[in-house]
Amino acid sequence: MSIAQHISTILSQLKSSSAKLIAVTKTRSIEELKSTYEAGILDFGENRVQEMVEKQSQLPPDIRWHQIGHLQTNKVKYIAPFVHLIHSVDSFKLLKEINAQGKKLGRIIPCLFQMYIAQEESKFGLDQNELLSILSSPEFAELQHIKIIGLMGMASFTENEAQIVAEFSSLHDIFIELQTNKTGYSTGLVEWKELSMGMSGDFLIAAKLGSTMVRVGSAIYGARS
Ligand SMILES: *Cc1c(COP(=O)(O)O)cnc(C)c1O
């Protein structure tokens, strides 16, 4: 099947949910990205800064670039001018650097907090206490060049569907809790509207559990080499 056919299958599977498709284009060629764009997808997810910057300069300007992988503080400056959404904010230090770069550019950079929900050692992310400590910090209230618009999380890489359901549900619970209980922090630049969860192996589960953005790579392009 072609890229366009895979995309159309995935879009029909997502029809009954409110999840939007982010095509995860890391490691894929410019030709594959062009085919994706021609299939009508404008949201592209990359996890390496250098790769995103190189691709962005070669592709149409209406593509919305999503930083989905771990972001090093010293690399923020390269994507700050154009990035549409940073899904992977996993420390206060990183958030402050994004704010500093946004300030230099006179823009407000949309961000998600990446939450740690998996039972795996290697994944990045915040736990609930760390999140609440950032949100309630007086310094947070002073950040004028970032906007928090939601949460991101990755489930464990497992065949155990019950575990994936439990992990995504726990993230959804935190999201709903934040939406309903806004006390204790400045709400100015916070709007809990996006829940980025679901990848090729689990996006259908995530979509049923309230995801608003699924990040799908190999189900569109095949396995990464
Ligand atoms: C690579 C990646 C994806 C997409 O993975 P697939 O299994 O190829 O769909 C989604 N989210 C993040 C953070 C990734 O790094």
Short mmCIF file of C-alpha atoms and ligand atoms in Angstrom, two decimals:
data_model
loop_
_atom_site.label_atom_id
_atom_site.label_comp_id
_atom_site.label_asym_id
_atom_site.label_seq_id
_atom_site.Cartn_x
_atom_site.Cartn_y
_atom_site.Cartn_z
CA MET A 1 0.00 0.00 0.00
CA SER A 2 1.10 3.56 -0.64
CA ILE A 3 1.64 6.22 2.02
CA ALA A 4 -1.64 7.86 0.97
CA GLN A 5 -3.51 4.56 1.37
CA HIS A 6 -2.07 3.93 4.84
CA ILE A 7 -3.00 7.46 5.87
CA SER A 8 -6.52 7.09 4.59
CA THR A 9 -6.98 3.81 6.50
CA ILE A 10 -5.74 5.41 9.72
CA LEU A 11 -7.94 8.48 9.24
CA SER A 12 -11.00 6.29 8.81
CA GLN A 13 -10.08 4.39 11.99
CA LEU A 14 -9.87 7.70 13.84
CA LYS A 15 -13.14 9.05 12.47
CA SER A 16 -15.27 8.25 15.52
CA SER A 17 -12.74 9.81 17.91
CA SER A 18 -11.50 13.34 18.44
CA ALA A 19 -7.88 12.42 17.78
CA LYS A 20 -5.88 14.17 15.10
CA LEU A 21 -3.13 12.37 13.19
CA ILE A 22 0.46 13.55 13.58
CA ALA A 23 2.62 11.78 10.98
CA VAL A 24 5.88 10.80 12.69
CA THR A 25 8.41 11.43 9.96
CA LYS A 26 11.69 10.82 11.79
CA THR A 27 14.20 8.89 9.64
CA ARG A 28 11.90 9.19 6.59
CA SER A 29 13.05 10.75 3.34
CA ILE A 30 12.03 14.09 1.89
CA GLU A 31 10.16 12.16 -0.82
CA GLU A 32 8.13 10.31 1.83
CA LEU A 33 7.36 13.59 3.57
CA LYS A 34 6.21 15.12 0.29
CA SER A 35 3.86 12.19 -0.29
CA THR A 36 2.49 12.70 3.21
CA TYR A 37 1.90 16.38 2.54
CA GLU A 38 0.22 15.56 -0.77
CA ALA A 39 -2.07 13.15 1.10
CA GLY A 40 -3.30 16.18 3.03
CA ILE A 41 -1.40 15.78 6.31
CA LEU A 42 0.10 19.02 7.63
CA ASP A 43 1.21 17.85 11.10
CA PHE A 44 4.67 16.25 11.13
CA GLY A 45 6.44 14.91 14.21
CA GLU A 46 10.22 14.67 14.50
CA ASN A 47 12.41 13.74 17.44
CA ARG A 48 15.81 15.06 16.37
CA VAL A 49 16.38 18.78 16.19
CA GLN A 50 18.88 18.72 13.36
CA GLU A 51 16.70 16.49 11.23
CA MET A 52 13.67 18.70 11.79
CA VAL A 53 15.58 21.85 10.88
CA GLU A 54 16.93 20.29 7.68
CA LYS A 55 13.56 19.00 6.57
CA GLN A 56 11.72 22.18 7.50
CA SER A 57 13.93 24.21 5.17
CA GLN A 58 13.10 21.94 2.22
CA LEU A 59 9.35 21.56 2.62
CA PRO A 60 6.28 23.82 2.32
CA PRO A 61 5.90 26.52 4.98
CA ASP A 62 2.39 25.48 6.02
CA ILE A 63 3.62 22.23 7.59
CA ARG A 64 3.22 22.23 11.39
CA TRP A 65 6.34 20.80 13.00
CA HIS A 66 5.92 18.90 16.26
CA GLN A 67 8.91 18.15 18.49
CA ILE A 68 7.97 14.78 19.99
CA GLY A 69 11.26 13.41 21.33
CA HIS A 70 13.46 14.36 24.24
CA LEU A 71 14.74 17.91 23.72
CA GLN A 72 18.10 19.09 25.01
CA THR A 73 18.14 22.60 26.44
CA ASN A 74 21.03 23.71 24.22
CA LYS A 75 19.09 22.76 21.06
CA VAL A 76 15.89 24.69 21.72
CA LYS A 77 17.18 27.72 19.83
CA TYR A 78 17.31 25.88 16.51
CA ILE A 79 13.61 25.01 16.42
CA ALA A 80 12.20 27.92 18.42
CA PRO A 81 11.58 30.13 15.36
CA PHE A 82 9.17 27.73 13.67
CA VAL A 83 8.16 24.78 15.90
CA HIS A 84 4.37 24.43 16.17
CA LEU A 85 4.21 22.41 19.39
CA ILE A 86 6.79 20.88 21.73
CA HIS A 87 5.29 17.65 23.13
CA SER A 88 8.24 16.68 25.29
CA VAL A 89 8.70 19.23 28.06
CA ASP A 90 10.08 17.06 30.85
CA SER A 91 11.81 19.60 33.12
CA PHE A 92 11.36 23.12 34.43
CA LYS A 93 14.84 23.95 33.14
CA LEU A 94 13.79 23.07 29.59
CA LEU A 95 10.58 25.06 29.89
CA LYS A 96 12.51 28.13 31.04
CA GLU A 97 14.86 27.84 28.08
CA ILE A 98 11.91 27.56 25.66
CA ASN A 99 10.49 30.68 27.28
CA ALA A 100 13.83 32.50 26.90
CA GLN A 101 14.02 31.63 23.20
CA GLY A 102 10.37 32.63 22.72
CA LYS A 103 11.15 35.96 24.33
CA LYS A 104 14.07 36.62 21.97
CA LEU A 105 11.82 35.91 19.00
CA GLY A 106 8.77 37.70 20.32
CA ARG A 107 6.66 34.57 20.10
CA ILE A 108 4.71 32.36 22.46
CA ILE A 109 5.73 28.73 21.99
CA PRO A 110 3.02 26.10 22.64
CA CYS A 111 4.12 23.17 24.83
CA LEU A 112 2.89 19.95 26.39
CA PHE A 113 4.25 18.45 29.57
CA GLN A 114 5.48 14.93 28.98
CA MET A 115 4.23 12.68 31.77
CA TYR A 116 5.85 9.45 32.81
CA ILE A 117 3.15 6.76 32.77
CA ALA A 118 4.96 3.61 31.63
CA GLN A 119 6.39 0.83 33.75
CA GLU A 120 9.70 1.13 31.93
CA GLU A 121 12.94 2.62 33.12
CA SER A 122 14.01 4.36 29.97
CA LYS A 123 11.18 6.77 29.23
CA PHE A 124 11.43 10.48 29.92
CA GLY A 125 8.72 12.40 31.68
CA LEU A 126 7.43 14.03 34.84
CA ASP A 127 5.45 12.44 37.63
CA GLN A 128 2.41 14.16 39.06
CA ASN A 129 4.29 15.71 41.97
CA GLU A 130 6.91 17.20 39.68
CA LEU A 131 4.18 18.61 37.45
CA LEU A 132 2.34 20.20 40.37
CA SER A 133 5.55 21.64 41.71
CA ILE A 134 6.26 23.36 38.38
CA LEU A 135 2.69 24.64 38.06
CA SER A 136 2.65 26.10 41.54
CA SER A 137 6.06 27.75 41.33
CA PRO A 138 6.04 31.58 41.30
CA GLU A 139 8.61 31.44 38.51
CA PHE A 140 6.18 29.51 36.33
CA ALA A 141 3.62 32.29 36.62
CA GLU A 142 6.18 34.67 35.12
CA LEU A 143 6.78 32.76 31.89
CA GLN A 144 5.20 34.92 29.22
CA HIS A 145 6.57 33.24 26.10
CA ILE A 146 5.35 29.68 26.49
CA LYS A 147 1.81 28.40 26.54
CA ILE A 148 0.99 25.06 28.10
CA ILE A 149 -1.81 23.43 26.15
CA GLY A 150 -1.82 19.88 27.50
CA LEU A 151 -0.02 16.63 28.24
CA MET A 152 1.85 13.92 26.36
CA GLY A 153 2.61 10.37 27.44
CA MET A 154 3.87 7.06 26.13
CA ALA A 155 2.56 3.70 27.29
CA SER A 156 4.84 0.75 27.92
CA PHE A 157 5.94 -1.17 24.85
CA THR A 158 3.96 -4.32 25.58
CA GLU A 159 1.42 -6.70 24.09
CA ASN A 160 -0.53 -6.50 27.33
CA GLU A 161 -3.54 -4.42 26.32
CA ALA A 162 -4.86 -4.13 29.88
CA GLN A 163 -1.62 -2.47 30.90
CA ILE A 164 -1.75 0.00 28.01
CA VAL A 165 -5.36 0.82 28.89
CA ALA A 166 -4.38 1.38 32.53
CA GLU A 167 -1.48 3.66 31.60
CA PHE A 168 -3.43 5.79 29.12
CA SER A 169 -6.36 5.98 31.55
CA SER A 170 -4.05 7.26 34.27
CA LEU A 171 -2.85 10.02 31.95
CA HIS A 172 -6.39 10.89 30.94
CA ASP A 173 -7.35 11.08 34.64
CA ILE A 174 -4.55 13.56 35.32
CA PHE A 175 -5.64 15.60 32.30
CA ILE A 176 -9.26 15.76 33.45
CA GLU A 177 -8.16 16.61 36.97
CA LEU A 178 -6.12 19.55 35.64
CA GLN A 179 -9.04 20.73 33.50
CA THR A 180 -11.46 20.71 36.42
CA ASN A 181 -9.26 21.76 39.32
CA LYS A 182 -7.42 24.90 38.32
CA THR A 183 -6.57 26.13 41.79
CA GLY A 184 -3.07 26.70 43.06
CA TYR A 185 -1.41 28.05 39.96
CA SER A 186 -1.58 30.89 37.49
CA THR A 187 -3.96 29.94 34.69
CA GLY A 188 -2.89 32.73 32.34
CA LEU A 189 -0.80 30.78 29.89
CA VAL A 190 -2.29 27.36 30.57
CA GLU A 191 -5.13 25.74 28.69
CA TRP A 192 -5.63 22.01 29.11
CA LYS A 193 -6.95 21.05 25.69
CA GLU A 194 -4.52 18.60 24.07
CA LEU A 195 -3.76 15.04 25.16
CA SER A 196 -1.02 13.58 22.96
CA MET A 197 -1.05 9.80 23.34
CA GLY A 198 -0.96 6.81 21.02
CA MET A 199 1.62 5.48 18.53
CA SER A 200 1.43 2.87 15.77
CA GLY A 201 0.91 -0.05 18.13
CA ASP A 202 -1.62 1.55 20.45
CA PHE A 203 -3.26 4.56 18.78
CA LEU A 204 -6.68 2.89 18.56
CA ILE A 205 -6.67 2.27 22.31
CA ALA A 206 -5.48 5.84 22.94
CA ALA A 207 -8.14 7.32 20.67
CA LYS A 208 -10.87 5.52 22.63
CA LEU A 209 -9.41 6.83 25.89
CA GLY A 210 -9.57 10.51 25.01
CA SER A 211 -6.44 11.20 22.98
CA THR A 212 -6.58 14.37 20.89
CA MET A 213 -3.32 13.71 19.01
CA VAL A 214 -1.93 10.35 17.94
CA ARG A 215 1.71 10.21 16.81
CA VAL A 216 1.99 7.53 14.14
CA GLY A 217 5.09 6.55 12.15
CA SER A 218 5.59 2.90 11.27
CA ALA A 219 1.89 2.25 10.58
CA ILE A 220 2.24 4.77 7.73
CA TYR A 221 5.75 4.15 6.44
CA GLY A 222 6.68 0.65 7.61
CA ALA A 223 9.28 -0.34 10.17
CA ARG A 224 12.22 2.00 10.72
CA SER A 225 15.56 0.48 9.81
C1 LIG B 1 8.93 7.40 17.10
C2 LIG B 1 7.90 7.99 17.97
C3 LIG B 1 6.53 7.81 17.70
C4 LIG B 1 6.00 6.98 16.55
O1 LIG B 1 6.34 5.63 16.67
P1 LIG B 1 5.71 4.51 15.72
O2 LIG B 1 5.69 3.29 16.56
O3 LIG B 1 6.60 4.42 14.53
O4 LIG B 1 4.35 4.97 15.36
C5 LIG B 1 5.62 8.42 18.53
N1 LIG B 1 6.01 9.18 19.57
C6 LIG B 1 7.30 9.37 19.87
C7 LIG B 1 7.65 10.22 21.05
C8 LIG B 1 8.30 8.78 19.09
O5 LIG B 1 9.59 8.98 19.40
#
